[in-house]
Coordinates of C-alpha atoms in Angstrom, one line a residue:
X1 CA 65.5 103.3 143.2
X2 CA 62.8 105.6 141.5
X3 CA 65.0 107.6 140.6
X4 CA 67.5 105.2 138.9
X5 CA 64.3 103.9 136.5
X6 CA 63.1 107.1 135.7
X7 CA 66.6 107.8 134.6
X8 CA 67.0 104.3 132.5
X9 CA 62.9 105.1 130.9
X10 CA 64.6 108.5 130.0
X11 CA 67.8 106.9 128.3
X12 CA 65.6 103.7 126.5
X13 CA 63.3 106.7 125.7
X14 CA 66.1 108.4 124.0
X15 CA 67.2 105.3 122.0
X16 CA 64.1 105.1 121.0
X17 CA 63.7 107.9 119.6
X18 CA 67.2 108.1 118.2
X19 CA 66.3 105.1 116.2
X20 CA 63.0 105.7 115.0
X21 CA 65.1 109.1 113.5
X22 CA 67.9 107.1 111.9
X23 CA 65.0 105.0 110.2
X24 CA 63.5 108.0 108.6
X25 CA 66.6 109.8 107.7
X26 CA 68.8 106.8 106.4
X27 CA 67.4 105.1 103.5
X28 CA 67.7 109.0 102.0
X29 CA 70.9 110.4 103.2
X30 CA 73.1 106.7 103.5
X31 CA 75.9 109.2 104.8
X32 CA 74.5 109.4 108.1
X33 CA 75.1 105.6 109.3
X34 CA 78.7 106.3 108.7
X35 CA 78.9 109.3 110.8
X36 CA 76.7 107.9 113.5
X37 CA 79.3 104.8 113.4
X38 CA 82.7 107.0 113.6
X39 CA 81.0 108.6 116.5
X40 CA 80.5 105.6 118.4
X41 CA 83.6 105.0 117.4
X42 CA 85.2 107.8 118.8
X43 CA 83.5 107.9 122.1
X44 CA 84.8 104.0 122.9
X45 CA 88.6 105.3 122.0
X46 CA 88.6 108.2 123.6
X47 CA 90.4 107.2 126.5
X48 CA 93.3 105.6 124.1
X49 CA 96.0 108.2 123.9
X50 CA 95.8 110.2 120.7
X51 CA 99.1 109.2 119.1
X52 CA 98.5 105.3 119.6
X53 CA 95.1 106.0 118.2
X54 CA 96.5 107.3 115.4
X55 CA 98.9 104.5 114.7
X56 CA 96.4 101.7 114.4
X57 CA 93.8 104.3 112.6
X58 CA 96.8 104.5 109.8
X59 CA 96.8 100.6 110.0
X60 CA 93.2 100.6 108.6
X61 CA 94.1 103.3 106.2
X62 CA 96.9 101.2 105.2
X63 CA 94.3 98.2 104.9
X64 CA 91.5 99.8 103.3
X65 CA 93.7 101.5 100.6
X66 CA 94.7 97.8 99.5
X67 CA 90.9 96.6 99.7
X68 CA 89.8 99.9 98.1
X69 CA 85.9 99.9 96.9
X70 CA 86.0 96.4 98.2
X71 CA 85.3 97.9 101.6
X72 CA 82.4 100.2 100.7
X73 CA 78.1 100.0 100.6
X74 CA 77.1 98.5 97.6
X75 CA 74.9 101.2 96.6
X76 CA 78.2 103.7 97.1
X77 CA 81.5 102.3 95.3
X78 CA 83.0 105.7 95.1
X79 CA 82.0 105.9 98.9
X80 CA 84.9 103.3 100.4
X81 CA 85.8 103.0 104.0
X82 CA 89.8 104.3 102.8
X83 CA 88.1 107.6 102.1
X84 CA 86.5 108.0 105.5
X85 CA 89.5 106.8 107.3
X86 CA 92.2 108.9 105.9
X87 CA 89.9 112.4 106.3
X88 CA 89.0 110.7 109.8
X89 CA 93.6 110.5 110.3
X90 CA 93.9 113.8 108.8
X91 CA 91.6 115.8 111.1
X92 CA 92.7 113.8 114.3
X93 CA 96.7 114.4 113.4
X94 CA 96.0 118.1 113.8
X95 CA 94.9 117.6 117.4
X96 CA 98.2 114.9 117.9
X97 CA 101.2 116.4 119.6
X98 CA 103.4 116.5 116.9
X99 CA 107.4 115.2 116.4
X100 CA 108.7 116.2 113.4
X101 CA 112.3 115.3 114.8
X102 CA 111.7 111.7 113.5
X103 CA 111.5 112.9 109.8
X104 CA 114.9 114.7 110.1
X105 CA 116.6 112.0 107.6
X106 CA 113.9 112.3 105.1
X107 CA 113.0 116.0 105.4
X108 CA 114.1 116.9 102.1
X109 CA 112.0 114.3 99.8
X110 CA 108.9 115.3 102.2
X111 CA 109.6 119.6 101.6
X112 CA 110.5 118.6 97.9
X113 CA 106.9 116.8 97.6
X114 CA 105.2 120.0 99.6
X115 CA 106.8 122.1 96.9
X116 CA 105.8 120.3 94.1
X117 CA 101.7 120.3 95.1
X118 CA 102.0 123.8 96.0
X119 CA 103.6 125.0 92.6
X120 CA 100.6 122.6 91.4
X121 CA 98.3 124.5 93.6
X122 CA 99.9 128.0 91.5
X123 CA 99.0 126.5 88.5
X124 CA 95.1 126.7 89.0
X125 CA 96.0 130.4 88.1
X126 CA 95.9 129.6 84.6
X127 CA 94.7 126.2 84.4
X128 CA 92.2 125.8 81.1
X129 CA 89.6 123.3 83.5
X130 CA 89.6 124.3 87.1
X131 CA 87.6 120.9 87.3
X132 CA 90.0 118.7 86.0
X133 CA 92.9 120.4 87.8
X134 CA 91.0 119.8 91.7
X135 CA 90.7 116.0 91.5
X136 CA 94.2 116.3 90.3
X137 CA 95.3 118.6 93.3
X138 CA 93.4 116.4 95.8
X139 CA 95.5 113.3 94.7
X140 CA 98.4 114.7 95.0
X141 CA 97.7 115.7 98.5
X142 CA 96.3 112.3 99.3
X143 CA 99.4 110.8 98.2
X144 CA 102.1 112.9 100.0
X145 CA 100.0 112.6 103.3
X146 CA 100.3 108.3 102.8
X147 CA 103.7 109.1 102.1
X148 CA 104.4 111.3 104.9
X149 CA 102.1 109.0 107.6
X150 CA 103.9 105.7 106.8
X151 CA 107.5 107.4 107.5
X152 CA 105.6 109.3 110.9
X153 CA 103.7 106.7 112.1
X154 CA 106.2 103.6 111.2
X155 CA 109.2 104.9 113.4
X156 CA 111.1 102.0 114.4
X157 CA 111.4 97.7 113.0
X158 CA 109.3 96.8 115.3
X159 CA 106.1 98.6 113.6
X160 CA 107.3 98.2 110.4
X161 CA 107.3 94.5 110.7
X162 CA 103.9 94.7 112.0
X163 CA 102.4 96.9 108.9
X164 CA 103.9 94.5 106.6
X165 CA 102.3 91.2 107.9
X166 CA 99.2 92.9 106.9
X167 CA 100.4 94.0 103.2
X168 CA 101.6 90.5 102.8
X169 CA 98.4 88.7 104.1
X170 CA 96.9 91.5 101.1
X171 CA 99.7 90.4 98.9
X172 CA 98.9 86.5 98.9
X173 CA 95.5 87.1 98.7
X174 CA 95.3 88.9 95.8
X175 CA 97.8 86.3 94.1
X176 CA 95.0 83.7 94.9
X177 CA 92.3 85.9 93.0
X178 CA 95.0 86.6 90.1
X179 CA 95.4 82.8 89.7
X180 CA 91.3 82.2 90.0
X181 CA 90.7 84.6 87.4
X182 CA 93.3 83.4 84.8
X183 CA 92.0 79.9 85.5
X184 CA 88.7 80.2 85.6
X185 CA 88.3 83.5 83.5
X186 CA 85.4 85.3 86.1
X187 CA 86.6 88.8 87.4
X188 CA 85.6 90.6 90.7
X189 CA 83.1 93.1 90.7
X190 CA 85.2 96.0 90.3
X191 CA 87.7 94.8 87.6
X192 CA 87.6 96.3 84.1
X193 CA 87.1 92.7 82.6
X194 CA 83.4 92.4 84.6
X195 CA 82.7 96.3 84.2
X196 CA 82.9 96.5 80.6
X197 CA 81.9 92.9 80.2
X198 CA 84.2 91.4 77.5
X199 CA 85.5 88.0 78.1
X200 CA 88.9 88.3 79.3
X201 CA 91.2 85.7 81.6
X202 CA 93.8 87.9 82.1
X203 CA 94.1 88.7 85.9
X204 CA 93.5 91.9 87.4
X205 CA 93.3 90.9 91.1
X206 CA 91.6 93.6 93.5
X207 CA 92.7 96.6 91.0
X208 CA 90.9 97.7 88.2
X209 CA 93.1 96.7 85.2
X210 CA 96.2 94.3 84.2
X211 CA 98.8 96.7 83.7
X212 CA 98.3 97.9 87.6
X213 CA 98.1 94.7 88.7
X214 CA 101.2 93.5 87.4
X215 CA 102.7 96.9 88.9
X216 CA 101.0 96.1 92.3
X217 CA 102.4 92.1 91.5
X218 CA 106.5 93.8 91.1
X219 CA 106.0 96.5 93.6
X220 CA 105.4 94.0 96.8
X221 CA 107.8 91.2 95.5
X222 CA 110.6 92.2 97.5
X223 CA 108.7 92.0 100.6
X224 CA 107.2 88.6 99.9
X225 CA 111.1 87.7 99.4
X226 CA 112.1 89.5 102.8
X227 CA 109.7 87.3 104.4
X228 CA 110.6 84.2 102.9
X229 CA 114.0 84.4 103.2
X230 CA 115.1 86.9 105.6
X231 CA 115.6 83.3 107.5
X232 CA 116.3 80.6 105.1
X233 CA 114.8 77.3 105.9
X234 CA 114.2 74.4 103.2
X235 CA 110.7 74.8 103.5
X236 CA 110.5 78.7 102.9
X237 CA 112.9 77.9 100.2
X238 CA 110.3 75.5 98.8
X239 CA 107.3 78.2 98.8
X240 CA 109.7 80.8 97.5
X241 CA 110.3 79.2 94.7
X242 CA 107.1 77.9 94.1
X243 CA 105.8 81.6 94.9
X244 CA 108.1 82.4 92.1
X245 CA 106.6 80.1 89.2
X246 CA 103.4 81.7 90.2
X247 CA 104.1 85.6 89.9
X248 CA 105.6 84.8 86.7
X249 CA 102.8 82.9 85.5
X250 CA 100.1 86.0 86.5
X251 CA 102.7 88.7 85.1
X252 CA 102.7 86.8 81.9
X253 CA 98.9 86.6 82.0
X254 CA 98.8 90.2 82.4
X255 CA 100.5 90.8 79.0
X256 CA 101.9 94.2 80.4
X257 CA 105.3 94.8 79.2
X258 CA 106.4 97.3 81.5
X259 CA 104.8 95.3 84.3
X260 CA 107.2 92.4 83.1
X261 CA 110.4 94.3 82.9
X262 CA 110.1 95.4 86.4
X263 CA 108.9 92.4 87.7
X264 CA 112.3 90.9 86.1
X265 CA 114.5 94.1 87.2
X266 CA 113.1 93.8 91.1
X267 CA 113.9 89.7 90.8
X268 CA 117.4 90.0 89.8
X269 CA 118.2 93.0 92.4
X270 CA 116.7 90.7 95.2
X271 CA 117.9 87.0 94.0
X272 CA 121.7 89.3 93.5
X273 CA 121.6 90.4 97.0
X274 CA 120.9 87.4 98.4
X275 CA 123.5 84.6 96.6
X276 CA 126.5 84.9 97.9
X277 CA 129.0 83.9 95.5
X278 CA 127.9 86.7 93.0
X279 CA 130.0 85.1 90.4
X280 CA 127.4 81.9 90.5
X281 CA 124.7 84.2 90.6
X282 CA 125.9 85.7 86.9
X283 CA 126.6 82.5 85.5
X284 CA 123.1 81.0 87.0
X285 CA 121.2 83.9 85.6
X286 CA 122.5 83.5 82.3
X287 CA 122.3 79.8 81.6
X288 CA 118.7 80.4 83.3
X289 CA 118.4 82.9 80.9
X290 CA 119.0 80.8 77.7
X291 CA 117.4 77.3 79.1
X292 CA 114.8 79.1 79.9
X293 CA 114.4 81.5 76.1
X294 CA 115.0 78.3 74.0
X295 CA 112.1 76.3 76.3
X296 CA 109.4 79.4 75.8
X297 CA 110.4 79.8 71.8
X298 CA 110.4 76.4 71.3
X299 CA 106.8 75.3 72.8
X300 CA 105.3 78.9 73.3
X301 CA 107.2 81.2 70.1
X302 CA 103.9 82.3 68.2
X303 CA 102.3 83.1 72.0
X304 CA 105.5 85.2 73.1
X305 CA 105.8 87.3 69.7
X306 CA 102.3 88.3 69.8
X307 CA 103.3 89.5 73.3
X308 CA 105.9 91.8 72.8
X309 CA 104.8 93.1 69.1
X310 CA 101.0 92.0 68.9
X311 CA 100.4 95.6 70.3
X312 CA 101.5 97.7 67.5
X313 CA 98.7 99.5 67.5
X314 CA 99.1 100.2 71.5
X315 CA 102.7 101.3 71.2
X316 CA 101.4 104.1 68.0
X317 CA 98.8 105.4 69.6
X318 CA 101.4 105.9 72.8
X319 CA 104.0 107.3 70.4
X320 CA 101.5 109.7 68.7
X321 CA 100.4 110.8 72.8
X322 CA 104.0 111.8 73.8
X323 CA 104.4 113.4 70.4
X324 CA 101.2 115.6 70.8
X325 CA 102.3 116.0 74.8
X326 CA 105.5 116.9 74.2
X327 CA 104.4 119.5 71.2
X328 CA 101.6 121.0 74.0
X329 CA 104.5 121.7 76.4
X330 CA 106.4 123.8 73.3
X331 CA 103.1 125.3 73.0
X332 CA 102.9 127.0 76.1
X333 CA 106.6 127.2 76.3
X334 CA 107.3 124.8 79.1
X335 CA 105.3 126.6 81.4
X336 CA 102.3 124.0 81.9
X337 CA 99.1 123.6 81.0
X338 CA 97.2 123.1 84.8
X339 CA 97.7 120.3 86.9
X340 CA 95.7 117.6 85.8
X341 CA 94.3 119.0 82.6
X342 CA 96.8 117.1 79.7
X343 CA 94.7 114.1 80.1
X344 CA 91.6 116.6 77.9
X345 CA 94.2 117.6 75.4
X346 CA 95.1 113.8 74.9
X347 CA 91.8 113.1 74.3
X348 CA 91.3 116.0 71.7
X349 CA 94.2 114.8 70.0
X350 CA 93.2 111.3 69.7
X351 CA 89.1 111.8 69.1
X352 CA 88.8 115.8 68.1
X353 CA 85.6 117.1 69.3
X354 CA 83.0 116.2 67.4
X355 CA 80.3 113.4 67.0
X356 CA 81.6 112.6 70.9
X357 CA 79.0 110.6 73.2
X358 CA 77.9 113.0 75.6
X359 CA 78.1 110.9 78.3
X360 CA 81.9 109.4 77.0
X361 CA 84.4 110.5 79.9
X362 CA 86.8 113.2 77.4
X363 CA 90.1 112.9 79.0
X364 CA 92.3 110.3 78.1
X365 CA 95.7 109.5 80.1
X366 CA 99.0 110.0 78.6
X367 CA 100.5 106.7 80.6
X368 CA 103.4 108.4 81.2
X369 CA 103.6 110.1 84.5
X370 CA 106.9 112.6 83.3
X371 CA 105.6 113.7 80.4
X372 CA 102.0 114.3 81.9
X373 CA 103.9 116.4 84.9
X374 CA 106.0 117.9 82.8
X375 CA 103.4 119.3 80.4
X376 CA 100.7 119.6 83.7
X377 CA 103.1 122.1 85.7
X378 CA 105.7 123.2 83.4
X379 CA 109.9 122.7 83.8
X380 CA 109.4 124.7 86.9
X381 CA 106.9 122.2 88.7
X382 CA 108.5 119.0 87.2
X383 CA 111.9 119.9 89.1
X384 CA 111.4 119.2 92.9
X385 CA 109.7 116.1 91.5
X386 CA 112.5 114.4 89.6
X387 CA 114.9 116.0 92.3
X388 CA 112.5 114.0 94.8
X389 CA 112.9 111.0 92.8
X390 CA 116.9 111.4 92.7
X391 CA 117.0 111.5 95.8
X392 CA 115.8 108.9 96.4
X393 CA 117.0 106.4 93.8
X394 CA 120.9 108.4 95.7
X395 CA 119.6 107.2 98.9
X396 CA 117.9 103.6 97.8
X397 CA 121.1 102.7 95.7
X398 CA 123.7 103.2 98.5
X399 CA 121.7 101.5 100.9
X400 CA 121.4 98.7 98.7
X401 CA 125.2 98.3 98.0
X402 CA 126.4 99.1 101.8
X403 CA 124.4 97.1 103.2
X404 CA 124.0 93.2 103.6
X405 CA 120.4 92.8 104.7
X406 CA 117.4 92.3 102.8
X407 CA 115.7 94.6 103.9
X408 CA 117.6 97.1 102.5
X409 CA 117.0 95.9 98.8
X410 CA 113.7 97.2 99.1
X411 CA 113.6 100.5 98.8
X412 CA 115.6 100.4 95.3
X413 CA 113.1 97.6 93.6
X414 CA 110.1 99.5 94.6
X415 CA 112.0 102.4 92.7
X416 CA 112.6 100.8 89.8
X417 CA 109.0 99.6 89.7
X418 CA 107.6 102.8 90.5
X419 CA 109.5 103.9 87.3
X420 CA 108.3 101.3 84.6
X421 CA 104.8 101.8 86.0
X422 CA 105.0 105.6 85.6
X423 CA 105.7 104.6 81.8
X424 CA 103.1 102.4 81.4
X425 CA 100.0 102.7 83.7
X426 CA 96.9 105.1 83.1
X427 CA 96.2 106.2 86.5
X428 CA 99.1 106.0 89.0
X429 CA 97.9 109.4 90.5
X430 CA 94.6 107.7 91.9
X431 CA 96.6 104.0 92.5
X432 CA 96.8 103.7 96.3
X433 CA 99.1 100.9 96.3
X434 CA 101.6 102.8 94.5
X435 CA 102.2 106.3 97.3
X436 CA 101.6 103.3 99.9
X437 CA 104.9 101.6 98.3
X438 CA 107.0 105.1 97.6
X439 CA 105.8 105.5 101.8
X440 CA 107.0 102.1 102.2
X441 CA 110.3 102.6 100.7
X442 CA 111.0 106.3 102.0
X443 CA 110.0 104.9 105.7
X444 CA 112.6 101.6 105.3
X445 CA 115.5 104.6 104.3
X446 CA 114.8 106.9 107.4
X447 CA 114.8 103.9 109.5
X448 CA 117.9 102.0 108.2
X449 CA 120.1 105.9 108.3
X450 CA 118.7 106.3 111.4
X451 CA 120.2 103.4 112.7
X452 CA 123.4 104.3 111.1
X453 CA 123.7 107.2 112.8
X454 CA 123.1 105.9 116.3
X455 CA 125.6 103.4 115.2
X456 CA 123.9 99.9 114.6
X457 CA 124.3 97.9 111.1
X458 CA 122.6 97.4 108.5

C-alpha cells in the first residue's frame, strides 16, 4: 500500500511539474499545446490498427480542409488544424502497410500528377525566385497527396457515402452563411469583404472571395443532387427545388461569370441525366430558358447588363495578363520560367517597379491556371498535366453516358467546373476544396470501373 502512494505522489508529482512547464513555455512558443495534444492523441489510439486510424484521420483532413482557418487559434490563422492533420497523415502513411493494388484503375492520372511536380521540382534549376517557386512546389504536393488519399483511403460505396455526408453537412452550411451574408451584408472573419473592410453583400461563404465561392457553390452541386434524388420522394423533390432557387440566387450574388457558367453547365448535365424522356428535357430547358430570359430582362435588364459587361475593365486587365503571359512563354522559348514564379512577372507587367509599397504583396495571379502552368514549367511540364486532365474528362464522359446512375454524373460536372474555375479564379493552387473535388471525382471513377470489372452495374 506504501508503495502504491509513493508511486501515485511520484506521478501527481510529475503532472505537476509538467504543468507548471507548459505554463512557462506556452504563452511564448503556442506550438507546443499542439504537439503536447497530438501526443495524447496518439497514445489513446495507439491500440487502433494503423490503416483504420488512418481512414478517420483523412476524415478530419477532409473536414478541416473545408473549415480551413476556421479551425485554428486566433492568434495563428495561417496555423489551422488542416495543416497539422495532413503532415500528422503524411508521416503516419509511411509506417501503414501499404496496397497500391486498389489504385490499379487510376494509376496513370496519379504517375501523370507525380510527373508533373517532379518536372516542377527540375524547374527550381533555373527558377528566377527560389522563394516563390517553394510555396508553389509545396502546393502541388499537398494537392496530389488529397488527391491520391481520397482514391486510397475511399475504396469502396460504403466509405464513400460516409465522406460525403460530411461534405454535404459543409455544403449546406455554407449555403446558410452565403444567404446571411447577401441578406444581411456582414462577412465572417476571414472573407475578403471583412479583411479589406469595404461594404460588400456579395457572399463569400467560408472562402476568402466570390469567384471561389461560386466555384465551391458548382463544384458540390451534383452531390447535393445525388442526395436528394438518388431516391425521389415528393418531399426531397420539394427541397431540391427549393435548394435550386437558392444556389442560383447566391451564384448571381457572387457576380462571377465563370462561376455562373459552370454552375449552369453542371445543372443541365445532372437535371439531363436524371429526366427520362430526354426529348421533354430539351423542350423544358428551352421554354425555361426563354420564360425565364424575358422575366430577368423585363424586371431586372439594367441589373443583368451591368453583370456580364459592367467589368470591362476586369476582362482588359485579364486580356493584357494572358497577352504579357503568353509573350513571357516566347521569351524563354516555351521552356518555363520556375514553378510558381509568373504570378511576379504579372505583377511587373501590370505595376512596373517603382514607387511600389514595400510592404504591397508583388505578385499578382494570372487567373488562368493553363497559361500560368504553361508559362511556370514550359510545354514540357504542361504535358502530363493536360494529358492528366484528358484522361480524365475520357474516363468521366464514358462513365457518364454508359451508365444510368447518378452517381456517375459526378465526376464529369466537377470536371467541367474545375475548368471554368481554372479560367477564372486567382488561387486554385492553395483552394482546398478544389484537389478535395478532383480526389472526389478520380475516387467515384476507380470505384464505379472497378465494379465493372468484377462485373456489377453501374
Amino acid at each position: 500500500m506504501n508503495r502504491w502512494n509513493e508511486t501515485w505522489n511520484n506521478k501527481n508529482r510529475s503532472i505537476i511539474i509538467l504543468f507548471m512547464i507548459l505554463s512557462v513555455i506556452t504563452p511564448f512558443v503556442p506550438a507546443v499545446l499542439g504537439i503536447l495534444l497530438i501526443a495524447i492523441l496518439l497514445y489513446m489510439i495507439k491500440d487502433i490498427p494503423l490503416h483504420k486510424c488512418n481512414y478517420y484521420l483523412f476524415i478530419g483532413v477532409v473536414i478541416s480542409g473545408f473549415l480551413g482557418p476556421y479551425l485554428a487559434l486566433p492568434a495563428f490563422p495561417s496555423f489551422f488544424l488542416f495543416r497539422i492533420l495532413i503532415i500528422l497523415h503524411m508521416v503516419l502513411f509511411l509506417f501503414e502497410k501499404k496496397d497500391f493494388k486498389k489504385l490499379e484503375p487510376v494509376k496513370i492520372p496519379l504517375i501523370l500528377f507525380i510527373v508533373w511536380i517532379l518536372y516542377s521540382i527540375f524547374s527550381l534549376l533555373w527558377t528566377g525566385s527560389a522563394s516563390l517557386s517553394l510555396p508553389a512546389i509545396y502546393y502541388q504536393i499537398e494537392s496530389f497527396y488529397l488527391v491520391f488519399a481520397f482514391v486510397y483511403y475511399m475504396d469502396s460505396f460504403a466509405k464513400l457515402k460516409q465522406i460525403l455526408t460530411w461534405i454535404l453537412i459543409i455544403y449546406v452550411l455554407t449555403i446558410f452563411i452565403g444567404l446571411w451574408e447577401a441578406l444581411t451584408g456582414n462577412h465572417l472573419i476571414y472573407s475578403a469583404g471583412n479583411i479589406l473592410s469595404y461594404g460588400d453583400t456579395r457572399p463569400t461563404g467560408l472562402l476568402v472571395n466570390t469567384n471561389d465561392y461560386s466555384s465551391y457553390l458548382a463544384f458540390y452541386v451534383p452531390a447535393l443532387f445525388l442526395a436528394l434524388f438518388h431516391k425521389k420522394t415528393f418531399f426531397k423533390t420539394l427541397i431540391g427545388i427549393g435548394a435550386l432557387g437558392v444556389l442560383v440566387f447566391l451564384i448571381f450574388e457572387t457576380e462571377s461569370r465563370s462561376g455562373l457558367l459552370a454552375f449552369s453547365i453542371v445543372v443541365i448535365l445532372m437535371l439531363y441525366k436524371m429526366v427520362k424522356q430526354k426529348i421533354i428535357f430539351f423542350f423544358g430547358l428551352v421554354m425555361g430558358s426563354l420564360v425565364g430570359a424575358i422575366i430577368l430582362i423585363a424586371k431586372h435588364g439594367e441589373q443583368l447588363t451591368t453583370y456580364f459587361t459592367g467589368k470591362v475593365n476586369s476582362t482588359d486587365q485579364r486580356m493584357f495578363m494572358y497577352e504579357t503571359i503568353y509573350r513571357l512563354c516566347k521569351e524563354h522559348y516555351f521552356l518555363g520560367v520556375g514553378i510558381g514564379v509568373t504570378p511576379k512577372y504579372v505583377f511587373t507587367a501590370l505595376y512596373g517597379t517603382s514607387n511600389i509599397p514595400v510592404d504591397m504583396q508583388q505578385t499578382m495571379s494570372a487567373h488562368n491556371l493553363w497559361l500560368s502552368n504553361l508559362s511556370d514549367v514550359g510545354v514540357i511540364g504542361f504535358f502530363p498535366f493536360v494529358v492528366l486532365f484528358f484522361w480524365l474528362v475520357a474516363h468521366a464522359l464514358k462513365l457518364y453516358v454508359t451508365s444510368k446512375h447518378l452517381l456517375a454524373t459526378i465526376p464529369i460536372c466537377i470536371l467541367v467546373a474545375f475548368f471554368a474555375i481554372s479560367i477564372g479564379s486567382s488561387s486554385i493552387f492553395e483552394m482546398r476544396v478544389v484537389w478535395l473535388g478532383m480526389g472526389l471525382a478520380l475516387t467515384i471513377i476507380c470505384l464505379l470501373e472497378k465494379n465493372l470489372e468484377l462485373g456489377g452495374t453501374t
